[in-house]
Amino acid sequence: IDEIRQLNLKDISLEYSESQSIRSQLLAGGHIPAYERVFRKKDGAQLIGEINAELVRDIEGNPRHIQAVVRDITGRKRTEDEQNRQNQYLAVLHRVTLDLLNRRNRDDLLQSIINHVSEIIHAPYVEILFKEDDEMVVHACTPNIASILGDRGKRGDATLVWNAHDSKQVFT
């Protein structure tokens, strides 16, 4: 506890100016609903805290101190982020499924898949290649590399693509 008392808010809050704003609102008599802040732990790691704070007054009604309860919600926030990512994946899968049902043209479908994959994995360059005889051929790609559409690569020319093909693994 002595160690905590020696700390300044600037030492632990990664959002100091926002914390100062909350402090000012409390001192002005405002009620602050629970809010979140990012803190720096002793070892330098970050902690996301949910804070309930209130102004404590003395008998005459003068501000005495601010009392706050901080709850570590880092794990919950990670879980929420993962759920949001999963929901994004499911939304893309849903859109691709609808595209499968509504598109009859293979090239349109492949382009739709490329667009969705690029969005969900935040990759600026995405390609779909098919093996044709002894070559890998680009059948769809993101618009920023459209010039490679139709490009062909033999085994010695496109090593990564052929390794992915042989191992049956997607590569990024």
PDB file of C-alpha atoms in Angstrom:
ATOM      1  CA  ILE A   1       0.000   0.000   0.000  1.00  0.00           C
ATOM      2  CA  ASP A   2       2.872   2.389   0.783  1.00  0.00           C
ATOM      3  CA  GLU A   3       4.217   1.800  -2.704  1.00  0.00           C
ATOM      4  CA  ILE A   4       0.841   2.657  -4.237  1.00  0.00           C
ATOM      5  CA  ARG A   5       0.581   5.848  -2.187  1.00  0.00           C
ATOM      6  CA  GLN A   6       3.880   7.042  -3.627  1.00  0.00           C
ATOM      7  CA  LEU A   7       2.669   6.650  -7.221  1.00  0.00           C
ATOM      8  CA  ASN A   8       1.406   9.554  -9.249  1.00  0.00           C
ATOM      9  CA  LEU A   9      -1.461   9.104 -11.698  1.00  0.00           C
ATOM     10  CA  LYS A  10       0.978   9.948 -14.503  1.00  0.00           C
ATOM     11  CA  ASP A  11       3.077   6.943 -13.444  1.00  0.00           C
ATOM     12  CA  ILE A  12       0.322   4.413 -13.994  1.00  0.00           C
ATOM     13  CA  SER A  13      -2.309   5.877 -16.341  1.00  0.00           C
ATOM     14  CA  LEU A  14      -1.712   5.651 -20.068  1.00  0.00           C
ATOM     15  CA  GLU A  15      -4.650   8.043 -20.536  1.00  0.00           C
ATOM     16  CA  TYR A  16      -3.669  10.777 -18.103  1.00  0.00           C
ATOM     17  CA  SER A  17      -5.520  13.707 -19.724  1.00  0.00           C
ATOM     18  CA  GLU A  18      -8.779  11.736 -19.836  1.00  0.00           C
ATOM     19  CA  SER A  19      -8.302  10.829 -16.170  1.00  0.00           C
ATOM     20  CA  GLN A  20      -7.783  14.504 -15.335  1.00  0.00           C
ATOM     21  CA  SER A  21     -11.039  15.316 -17.119  1.00  0.00           C
ATOM     22  CA  ILE A  22     -12.903  12.748 -14.993  1.00  0.00           C
ATOM     23  CA  ARG A  23     -11.302  14.215 -11.864  1.00  0.00           C
ATOM     24  CA  SER A  24     -12.464  17.709 -12.819  1.00  0.00           C
ATOM     25  CA  GLN A  25     -16.008  16.488 -13.442  1.00  0.00           C
ATOM     26  CA  LEU A  26     -16.106  14.766 -10.047  1.00  0.00           C
ATOM     27  CA  LEU A  27     -14.798  17.869  -8.252  1.00  0.00           C
ATOM     28  CA  ALA A  28     -17.473  19.937 -10.023  1.00  0.00           C
ATOM     29  CA  GLY A  29     -20.133  17.689  -8.494  1.00  0.00           C
ATOM     30  CA  GLY A  30     -20.782  15.503 -11.510  1.00  0.00           C
ATOM     31  CA  HIS A  31     -21.650  11.818 -11.408  1.00  0.00           C
ATOM     32  CA  ILE A  32     -19.429   9.635 -13.564  1.00  0.00           C
ATOM     33  CA  PRO A  33     -20.706   6.228 -14.661  1.00  0.00           C
ATOM     34  CA  ALA A  34     -18.231   3.337 -14.676  1.00  0.00           C
ATOM     35  CA  TYR A  35     -15.546   3.895 -17.298  1.00  0.00           C
ATOM     36  CA  GLU A  36     -12.467   2.129 -18.654  1.00  0.00           C
ATOM     37  CA  ARG A  37      -8.817   3.148 -18.545  1.00  0.00           C
ATOM     38  CA  VAL A  38      -5.545   1.554 -19.593  1.00  0.00           C
ATOM     39  CA  PHE A  39      -2.927   1.392 -16.837  1.00  0.00           C
ATOM     40  CA  ARG A  40       0.735   0.488 -16.759  1.00  0.00           C
ATOM     41  CA  LYS A  41       1.567  -2.275 -14.293  1.00  0.00           C
ATOM     42  CA  LYS A  42       4.762  -2.393 -12.262  1.00  0.00           C
ATOM     43  CA  ASP A  43       6.375  -4.739 -14.803  1.00  0.00           C
ATOM     44  CA  GLY A  44       5.396  -2.428 -17.691  1.00  0.00           C
ATOM     45  CA  ALA A  45       2.538  -4.604 -18.940  1.00  0.00           C
ATOM     46  CA  GLN A  46      -0.801  -2.974 -19.677  1.00  0.00           C
ATOM     47  CA  LEU A  47      -3.943  -3.546 -17.649  1.00  0.00           C
ATOM     48  CA  ILE A  48      -7.428  -2.497 -18.705  1.00  0.00           C
ATOM     49  CA  GLY A  49      -9.419  -1.370 -15.701  1.00  0.00           C
ATOM     50  CA  GLU A  50     -13.072  -0.624 -15.180  1.00  0.00           C
ATOM     51  CA  ILE A  51     -13.344   2.242 -12.713  1.00  0.00           C
ATOM     52  CA  ASN A  52     -16.151   3.311 -10.419  1.00  0.00           C
ATOM     53  CA  ALA A  53     -15.209   6.643  -8.871  1.00  0.00           C
ATOM     54  CA  GLU A  54     -16.957   9.074  -6.581  1.00  0.00           C
ATOM     55  CA  LEU A  55     -16.126  12.190  -4.664  1.00  0.00           C
ATOM     56  CA  VAL A  56     -16.100  11.786  -0.876  1.00  0.00           C
ATOM     57  CA  ARG A  57     -17.022  14.927   1.060  1.00  0.00           C
ATOM     58  CA  ASP A  58     -16.447  15.904   4.655  1.00  0.00           C
ATOM     59  CA  ILE A  59     -19.236  16.820   7.096  1.00  0.00           C
ATOM     60  CA  GLU A  60     -19.396  20.407   5.751  1.00  0.00           C
ATOM     61  CA  GLY A  61     -19.763  19.127   2.208  1.00  0.00           C
ATOM     62  CA  ASN A  62     -16.268  20.030   1.050  1.00  0.00           C
ATOM     63  CA  PRO A  63     -14.383  17.618  -1.205  1.00  0.00           C
ATOM     64  CA  ARG A  64     -12.211  15.339   0.911  1.00  0.00           C
ATOM     65  CA  HIS A  65     -10.893  12.809  -1.603  1.00  0.00           C
ATOM     66  CA  ILE A  66     -11.858  10.718  -4.609  1.00  0.00           C
ATOM     67  CA  GLN A  67     -12.608   7.105  -3.886  1.00  0.00           C
ATOM     68  CA  ALA A  68     -12.254   4.672  -6.765  1.00  0.00           C
ATOM     69  CA  VAL A  69     -12.627   0.956  -7.239  1.00  0.00           C
ATOM     70  CA  VAL A  70     -10.668  -0.450 -10.178  1.00  0.00           C
ATOM     71  CA  ARG A  71     -11.500  -3.868 -11.527  1.00  0.00           C
ATOM     72  CA  ASP A  72      -9.082  -5.623 -13.904  1.00  0.00           C
ATOM     73  CA  ILE A  73     -11.073  -6.407 -17.049  1.00  0.00           C
ATOM     74  CA  THR A  74      -8.103  -7.181 -19.309  1.00  0.00           C
ATOM     75  CA  GLY A  75      -9.183 -10.805 -19.766  1.00  0.00           C
ATOM     76  CA  ARG A  76     -12.772  -9.815 -20.504  1.00  0.00           C
ATOM     77  CA  LYS A  77     -11.638  -7.262 -23.089  1.00  0.00           C
ATOM     78  CA  ARG A  78      -9.437  -9.875 -24.791  1.00  0.00           C
ATOM     79  CA  THR A  79     -12.386 -12.256 -24.888  1.00  0.00           C
ATOM     80  CA  GLU A  80     -14.624  -9.516 -26.339  1.00  0.00           C
ATOM     81  CA  ASP A  81     -12.003  -8.732 -28.986  1.00  0.00           C
ATOM     82  CA  GLU A  82     -11.777 -12.415 -29.911  1.00  0.00           C
ATOM     83  CA  GLN A  83     -15.583 -12.654 -30.102  1.00  0.00           C
ATOM     84  CA  ASN A  84     -15.664  -9.586 -32.347  1.00  0.00           C
ATOM     85  CA  ARG A  85     -13.066 -11.205 -34.620  1.00  0.00           C
ATOM     86  CA  GLN A  86     -15.073 -14.419 -34.702  1.00  0.00           C
ATOM     87  CA  ASN A  87     -18.242 -12.468 -35.504  1.00  0.00           C
ATOM     88  CA  GLN A  88     -16.383 -10.728 -38.325  1.00  0.00           C
ATOM     89  CA  TYR A  89     -15.253 -14.114 -39.693  1.00  0.00           C
ATOM     90  CA  LEU A  90     -18.799 -15.438 -39.488  1.00  0.00           C
ATOM     91  CA  ALA A  91     -20.174 -12.349 -41.247  1.00  0.00           C
ATOM     92  CA  VAL A  92     -17.674 -12.823 -44.075  1.00  0.00           C
ATOM     93  CA  LEU A  93     -18.504 -16.529 -44.274  1.00  0.00           C
ATOM     94  CA  HIS A  94     -22.183 -15.613 -44.477  1.00  0.00           C
ATOM     95  CA  ARG A  95     -21.537 -13.119 -47.292  1.00  0.00           C
ATOM     96  CA  VAL A  96     -19.400 -15.633 -49.183  1.00  0.00           C
ATOM     97  CA  THR A  97     -22.113 -18.265 -48.768  1.00  0.00           C
ATOM     98  CA  LEU A  98     -24.687 -15.848 -50.177  1.00  0.00           C
ATOM     99  CA  ASP A  99     -22.310 -15.093 -53.037  1.00  0.00           C
ATOM    100  CA  LEU A 100     -21.988 -18.826 -53.721  1.00  0.00           C
ATOM    101  CA  LEU A 101     -25.754 -19.055 -53.988  1.00  0.00           C
ATOM    102  CA  ASN A 102     -26.194 -15.904 -56.068  1.00  0.00           C
ATOM    103  CA  ARG A 103     -23.217 -15.927 -58.426  1.00  0.00           C
ATOM    104  CA  ARG A 104     -22.972 -18.247 -61.342  1.00  0.00           C
ATOM    105  CA  ASN A 105     -19.780 -16.833 -62.812  1.00  0.00           C
ATOM    106  CA  ARG A 106     -16.649 -18.388 -61.295  1.00  0.00           C
ATOM    107  CA  ASP A 107     -14.512 -15.267 -61.760  1.00  0.00           C
ATOM    108  CA  ASP A 108     -17.073 -13.073 -59.992  1.00  0.00           C
ATOM    109  CA  LEU A 109     -17.266 -15.546 -57.126  1.00  0.00           C
ATOM    110  CA  LEU A 110     -13.472 -15.752 -56.800  1.00  0.00           C
ATOM    111  CA  GLN A 111     -13.203 -11.965 -56.812  1.00  0.00           C
ATOM    112  CA  SER A 112     -15.841 -11.739 -54.103  1.00  0.00           C
ATOM    113  CA  ILE A 113     -13.922 -14.271 -51.998  1.00  0.00           C
ATOM    114  CA  ILE A 114     -10.691 -12.302 -52.509  1.00  0.00           C
ATOM    115  CA  ASN A 115     -12.372  -9.071 -51.410  1.00  0.00           C
ATOM    116  CA  HIS A 116     -13.785 -10.685 -48.262  1.00  0.00           C
ATOM    117  CA  VAL A 117     -10.540 -12.447 -47.345  1.00  0.00           C
ATOM    118  CA  SER A 118      -8.536  -9.262 -47.836  1.00  0.00           C
ATOM    119  CA  GLU A 119     -10.927  -7.419 -45.538  1.00  0.00           C
ATOM    120  CA  ILE A 120     -10.980  -9.972 -42.762  1.00  0.00           C
ATOM    121  CA  ILE A 121      -7.247 -10.700 -42.579  1.00  0.00           C
ATOM    122  CA  HIS A 122      -6.305  -7.071 -43.251  1.00  0.00           C
ATOM    123  CA  ALA A 123      -4.056  -8.103 -46.121  1.00  0.00           C
ATOM    124  CA  PRO A 124      -3.563  -5.656 -48.984  1.00  0.00           C
ATOM    125  CA  TYR A 125      -2.431  -8.362 -51.415  1.00  0.00           C
ATOM    126  CA  VAL A 126      -4.415 -11.567 -51.843  1.00  0.00           C
ATOM    127  CA  GLU A 127      -4.386 -14.013 -54.740  1.00  0.00           C
ATOM    128  CA  ILE A 128      -6.154 -17.218 -55.688  1.00  0.00           C
ATOM    129  CA  LEU A 129      -4.199 -19.513 -57.963  1.00  0.00           C
ATOM    130  CA  PHE A 130      -5.214 -22.779 -59.608  1.00  0.00           C
ATOM    131  CA  LYS A 131      -2.978 -25.502 -60.958  1.00  0.00           C
ATOM    132  CA  GLU A 132      -3.313 -25.859 -64.703  1.00  0.00           C
ATOM    133  CA  ASP A 133      -1.118 -28.586 -66.133  1.00  0.00           C
ATOM    134  CA  ASP A 134       2.377 -27.803 -64.830  1.00  0.00           C
ATOM    135  CA  GLU A 135       1.725 -24.164 -63.949  1.00  0.00           C
ATOM    136  CA  MET A 136       0.020 -22.169 -61.209  1.00  0.00           C
ATOM    137  CA  VAL A 137      -2.296 -19.506 -62.678  1.00  0.00           C
ATOM    138  CA  VAL A 138      -3.601 -16.385 -60.907  1.00  0.00           C
ATOM    139  CA  HIS A 139      -7.404 -16.447 -61.273  1.00  0.00           C
ATOM    140  CA  ALA A 140      -8.297 -13.690 -58.809  1.00  0.00           C
ATOM    141  CA  CYS A 141      -6.466 -11.029 -56.840  1.00  0.00           C
ATOM    142  CA  THR A 142      -6.990  -7.788 -54.982  1.00  0.00           C
ATOM    143  CA  PRO A 143      -7.526  -4.774 -57.265  1.00  0.00           C
ATOM    144  CA  ASN A 144      -4.183  -3.202 -56.312  1.00  0.00           C
ATOM    145  CA  ILE A 145      -2.334  -6.057 -58.047  1.00  0.00           C
ATOM    146  CA  ALA A 146      -4.777  -6.626 -60.901  1.00  0.00           C
ATOM    147  CA  SER A 147      -1.882  -6.613 -63.380  1.00  0.00           C
ATOM    148  CA  ILE A 148      -0.924 -10.138 -62.248  1.00  0.00           C
ATOM    149  CA  LEU A 149      -4.318 -11.618 -63.180  1.00  0.00           C
ATOM    150  CA  GLY A 150      -3.643 -14.518 -65.512  1.00  0.00           C
ATOM    151  CA  ASP A 151       0.057 -14.728 -64.636  1.00  0.00           C
ATOM    152  CA  ARG A 152       1.507 -18.214 -64.762  1.00  0.00           C
ATOM    153  CA  GLY A 153       4.294 -19.710 -62.693  1.00  0.00           C
ATOM    154  CA  LYS A 154       6.161 -22.936 -63.251  1.00  0.00           C
ATOM    155  CA  ARG A 155       7.500 -24.917 -60.309  1.00  0.00           C
ATOM    156  CA  GLY A 156      10.915 -23.226 -60.364  1.00  0.00           C
ATOM    157  CA  ASP A 157       9.446 -19.711 -60.756  1.00  0.00           C
ATOM    158  CA  ALA A 158       6.861 -19.678 -57.963  1.00  0.00           C
ATOM    159  CA  THR A 159       8.422 -21.658 -55.108  1.00  0.00           C
ATOM    160  CA  LEU A 160       6.152 -20.413 -52.302  1.00  0.00           C
ATOM    161  CA  VAL A 161       3.013 -21.053 -54.323  1.00  0.00           C
ATOM    162  CA  TRP A 162       4.125 -24.565 -55.237  1.00  0.00           C
ATOM    163  CA  ASN A 163       5.126 -25.300 -51.607  1.00  0.00           C
ATOM    164  CA  ALA A 164       1.639 -24.239 -50.515  1.00  0.00           C
ATOM    165  CA  HIS A 165       0.103 -26.421 -53.231  1.00  0.00           C
ATOM    166  CA  ASP A 166       2.208 -29.461 -52.325  1.00  0.00           C
ATOM    167  CA  SER A 167       1.618 -29.117 -48.571  1.00  0.00           C
ATOM    168  CA  LYS A 168      -2.067 -28.251 -49.009  1.00  0.00           C
ATOM    169  CA  GLN A 169      -1.476 -25.237 -46.741  1.00  0.00           C
ATOM    170  CA  VAL A 170      -2.485 -21.631 -47.326  1.00  0.00           C
ATOM    171  CA  PHE A 171       0.434 -19.266 -47.096  1.00  0.00           C
ATOM    172  CA  THR A 172       0.489 -15.620 -46.145  1.00  0.00           C
TER     173      THR A 172
END
